[in-house]
Amino acid sequence: MTQNNSRNIYFDILKGVSIISIVLGHCCNFLVKYVYLYHLAIFFFISGYFYNYNKYAETPFEYIFSKIKSQWKKFVLYSTFIIILHNIFYELQLYPEYVQGLYGKRE
């Protein structure tokens, strides 16, 4: 395997640490107060470091609309699939009681 010399391994490690921190923050309640101190700041730092003014600043709306145009079909299909699954699981009462309690009492 060859390594691309233009990549900085330290930023790859930093991105990995921040992704793992987000997962731990969402999964482990006892880590929330520690992980939330730094994980979002890492993402802001990395995105600001890699921001390319020449690529995005001239036509920001054109860039945003091109991203929306290429992703909206996937988003709609995924959302529809998730909503259908949610409704099926709810009707089959596969959710735990504390989740079903969020929707009110079942009759």
PDB file of C-alpha atoms in Angstrom:
ATOM      1  CA  MET A   1       0.000   0.000   0.000  1.00  0.00           C
ATOM      2  CA  THR A   2       1.361   3.405  -0.929  1.00  0.00           C
ATOM      3  CA  GLN A   3       0.870   6.510   1.123  1.00  0.00           C
ATOM      4  CA  ASN A   4      -0.108   9.801  -0.450  1.00  0.00           C
ATOM      5  CA  ASN A   5       2.557  12.331   0.595  1.00  0.00           C
ATOM      6  CA  SER A   6       0.143  15.274   0.490  1.00  0.00           C
ATOM      7  CA  ARG A   7      -1.917  13.928   3.415  1.00  0.00           C
ATOM      8  CA  ASN A   8      -0.994  14.808   6.953  1.00  0.00           C
ATOM      9  CA  ILE A   9      -1.320  11.730   9.165  1.00  0.00           C
ATOM     10  CA  TYR A  10      -1.833  13.868  12.280  1.00  0.00           C
ATOM     11  CA  PHE A  11      -5.064  15.349  10.923  1.00  0.00           C
ATOM     12  CA  ASP A  12      -6.296  11.861  10.027  1.00  0.00           C
ATOM     13  CA  ILE A  13      -5.612  10.743  13.600  1.00  0.00           C
ATOM     14  CA  LEU A  14      -7.309  13.868  14.962  1.00  0.00           C
ATOM     15  CA  LYS A  15     -10.398  13.212  12.829  1.00  0.00           C
ATOM     16  CA  GLY A  16     -10.459   9.600  14.031  1.00  0.00           C
ATOM     17  CA  VAL A  17     -10.210  10.662  17.668  1.00  0.00           C
ATOM     18  CA  SER A  18     -13.044  13.147  17.236  1.00  0.00           C
ATOM     19  CA  ILE A  19     -15.294  10.580  15.513  1.00  0.00           C
ATOM     20  CA  ILE A  20     -14.634   8.039  18.267  1.00  0.00           C
ATOM     21  CA  SER A  21     -15.303  10.761  20.858  1.00  0.00           C
ATOM     22  CA  ILE A  22     -18.686  11.530  19.327  1.00  0.00           C
ATOM     23  CA  VAL A  23     -19.645   7.848  19.346  1.00  0.00           C
ATOM     24  CA  LEU A  24     -18.538   7.494  22.971  1.00  0.00           C
ATOM     25  CA  GLY A  25     -20.377  10.665  23.925  1.00  0.00           C
ATOM     26  CA  HIS A  26     -23.612   9.330  22.466  1.00  0.00           C
ATOM     27  CA  CYS A  27     -23.225   5.806  23.838  1.00  0.00           C
ATOM     28  CA  CYS A  28     -21.687   6.260  27.279  1.00  0.00           C
ATOM     29  CA  ASN A  29     -23.569   8.640  29.535  1.00  0.00           C
ATOM     30  CA  PHE A  30     -20.751   8.858  32.045  1.00  0.00           C
ATOM     31  CA  LEU A  31     -18.372  10.231  29.375  1.00  0.00           C
ATOM     32  CA  VAL A  32     -20.672  12.966  28.112  1.00  0.00           C
ATOM     33  CA  LYS A  33     -19.366  15.728  30.370  1.00  0.00           C
ATOM     34  CA  TYR A  34     -15.763  15.042  29.282  1.00  0.00           C
ATOM     35  CA  VAL A  35     -16.251  14.321  25.593  1.00  0.00           C
ATOM     36  CA  TYR A  36     -18.475  17.361  25.032  1.00  0.00           C
ATOM     37  CA  LEU A  37     -15.641  19.611  26.204  1.00  0.00           C
ATOM     38  CA  TYR A  38     -13.585  19.082  23.064  1.00  0.00           C
ATOM     39  CA  HIS A  39     -15.173  17.007  20.298  1.00  0.00           C
ATOM     40  CA  LEU A  40     -17.070  19.809  18.536  1.00  0.00           C
ATOM     41  CA  ALA A  41     -14.101  22.161  18.808  1.00  0.00           C
ATOM     42  CA  ILE A  42     -11.944  19.600  16.996  1.00  0.00           C
ATOM     43  CA  PHE A  43     -14.377  19.484  14.072  1.00  0.00           C
ATOM     44  CA  PHE A  44     -14.500  23.282  13.818  1.00  0.00           C
ATOM     45  CA  PHE A  45     -10.725  23.470  13.912  1.00  0.00           C
ATOM     46  CA  ILE A  46     -10.249  20.829  11.222  1.00  0.00           C
ATOM     47  CA  SER A  47     -12.914  22.257   8.913  1.00  0.00           C
ATOM     48  CA  GLY A  48     -11.455  25.760   9.283  1.00  0.00           C
ATOM     49  CA  TYR A  49      -7.951  24.483   8.581  1.00  0.00           C
ATOM     50  CA  PHE A  50      -9.017  22.740   5.380  1.00  0.00           C
ATOM     51  CA  TYR A  51     -11.337  25.505   4.129  1.00  0.00           C
ATOM     52  CA  ASN A  52     -10.369  26.421   0.582  1.00  0.00           C
ATOM     53  CA  TYR A  53     -11.257  30.069  -0.009  1.00  0.00           C
ATOM     54  CA  ASN A  54     -10.601  29.905  -3.745  1.00  0.00           C
ATOM     55  CA  LYS A  55     -12.911  26.921  -4.202  1.00  0.00           C
ATOM     56  CA  TYR A  56     -15.885  27.943  -2.030  1.00  0.00           C
ATOM     57  CA  ALA A  57     -15.850  31.723  -1.533  1.00  0.00           C
ATOM     58  CA  GLU A  58     -16.464  32.871  -5.102  1.00  0.00           C
ATOM     59  CA  THR A  59     -19.726  30.969  -5.592  1.00  0.00           C
ATOM     60  CA  PRO A  60     -20.875  29.564  -2.250  1.00  0.00           C
ATOM     61  CA  PHE A  61     -24.524  29.234  -3.266  1.00  0.00           C
ATOM     62  CA  GLU A  62     -23.593  27.379  -6.424  1.00  0.00           C
ATOM     63  CA  TYR A  63     -21.563  24.923  -4.372  1.00  0.00           C
ATOM     64  CA  ILE A  64     -24.341  24.435  -1.806  1.00  0.00           C
ATOM     65  CA  PHE A  65     -27.023  23.947  -4.476  1.00  0.00           C
ATOM     66  CA  SER A  66     -24.860  21.428  -6.339  1.00  0.00           C
ATOM     67  CA  LYS A  67     -24.520  19.416  -3.112  1.00  0.00           C
ATOM     68  CA  ILE A  68     -28.259  19.598  -2.445  1.00  0.00           C
ATOM     69  CA  LYS A  69     -29.054  18.628  -6.037  1.00  0.00           C
ATOM     70  CA  SER A  70     -26.849  15.545  -5.838  1.00  0.00           C
ATOM     71  CA  GLN A  71     -28.053  14.405  -2.389  1.00  0.00           C
ATOM     72  CA  TRP A  72     -31.782  15.138  -2.121  1.00  0.00           C
ATOM     73  CA  LYS A  73     -32.961  11.909  -3.796  1.00  0.00           C
ATOM     74  CA  LYS A  74     -30.876   9.800  -1.427  1.00  0.00           C
ATOM     75  CA  PHE A  75     -32.157  11.795   1.537  1.00  0.00           C
ATOM     76  CA  VAL A  76     -35.810  11.376   0.547  1.00  0.00           C
ATOM     77  CA  LEU A  77     -35.415   7.624  -0.067  1.00  0.00           C
ATOM     78  CA  TYR A  78     -33.570   7.092   3.203  1.00  0.00           C
ATOM     79  CA  SER A  79     -36.055   9.183   5.205  1.00  0.00           C
ATOM     80  CA  THR A  80     -39.018   7.379   3.663  1.00  0.00           C
ATOM     81  CA  PHE A  81     -37.459   4.017   4.495  1.00  0.00           C
ATOM     82  CA  ILE A  82     -36.792   5.036   8.102  1.00  0.00           C
ATOM     83  CA  ILE A  83     -40.321   6.427   8.577  1.00  0.00           C
ATOM     84  CA  ILE A  84     -41.860   3.219   7.213  1.00  0.00           C
ATOM     85  CA  LEU A  85     -39.691   1.100   9.511  1.00  0.00           C
ATOM     86  CA  HIS A  86     -40.537   3.319  12.461  1.00  0.00           C
ATOM     87  CA  ASN A  87     -44.271   2.979  11.842  1.00  0.00           C
ATOM     88  CA  ILE A  88     -44.025  -0.792  11.393  1.00  0.00           C
ATOM     89  CA  PHE A  89     -42.017  -1.176  14.609  1.00  0.00           C
ATOM     90  CA  TYR A  90     -44.456   1.044  16.475  1.00  0.00           C
ATOM     91  CA  GLU A  91     -47.489  -0.893  15.278  1.00  0.00           C
ATOM     92  CA  LEU A  92     -45.839  -4.205  16.187  1.00  0.00           C
ATOM     93  CA  GLN A  93     -44.960  -2.731  19.587  1.00  0.00           C
ATOM     94  CA  LEU A  94     -41.270  -3.501  19.166  1.00  0.00           C
ATOM     95  CA  TYR A  95     -40.213  -0.300  20.903  1.00  0.00           C
ATOM     96  CA  PRO A  96     -39.467  -0.370  24.629  1.00  0.00           C
ATOM     97  CA  GLU A  97     -42.126   1.108  26.894  1.00  0.00           C
ATOM     98  CA  TYR A  98     -40.223   4.338  27.533  1.00  0.00           C
ATOM     99  CA  VAL A  99     -40.152   5.053  23.784  1.00  0.00           C
ATOM    100  CA  GLN A 100     -43.816   4.169  23.335  1.00  0.00           C
ATOM    101  CA  GLY A 101     -44.620   6.500  26.247  1.00  0.00           C
ATOM    102  CA  LEU A 102     -43.322   9.421  24.202  1.00  0.00           C
ATOM    103  CA  TYR A 103     -46.239   9.011  21.790  1.00  0.00           C
ATOM    104  CA  GLY A 104     -48.966   8.841  24.408  1.00  0.00           C
ATOM    105  CA  LYS A 105     -51.023   5.878  25.558  1.00  0.00           C
ATOM    106  CA  ARG A 106     -51.899   3.126  23.116  1.00  0.00           C
ATOM    107  CA  GLU A 107     -55.517   2.207  22.983  1.00  0.00           C
TER     108      GLU A 107
END
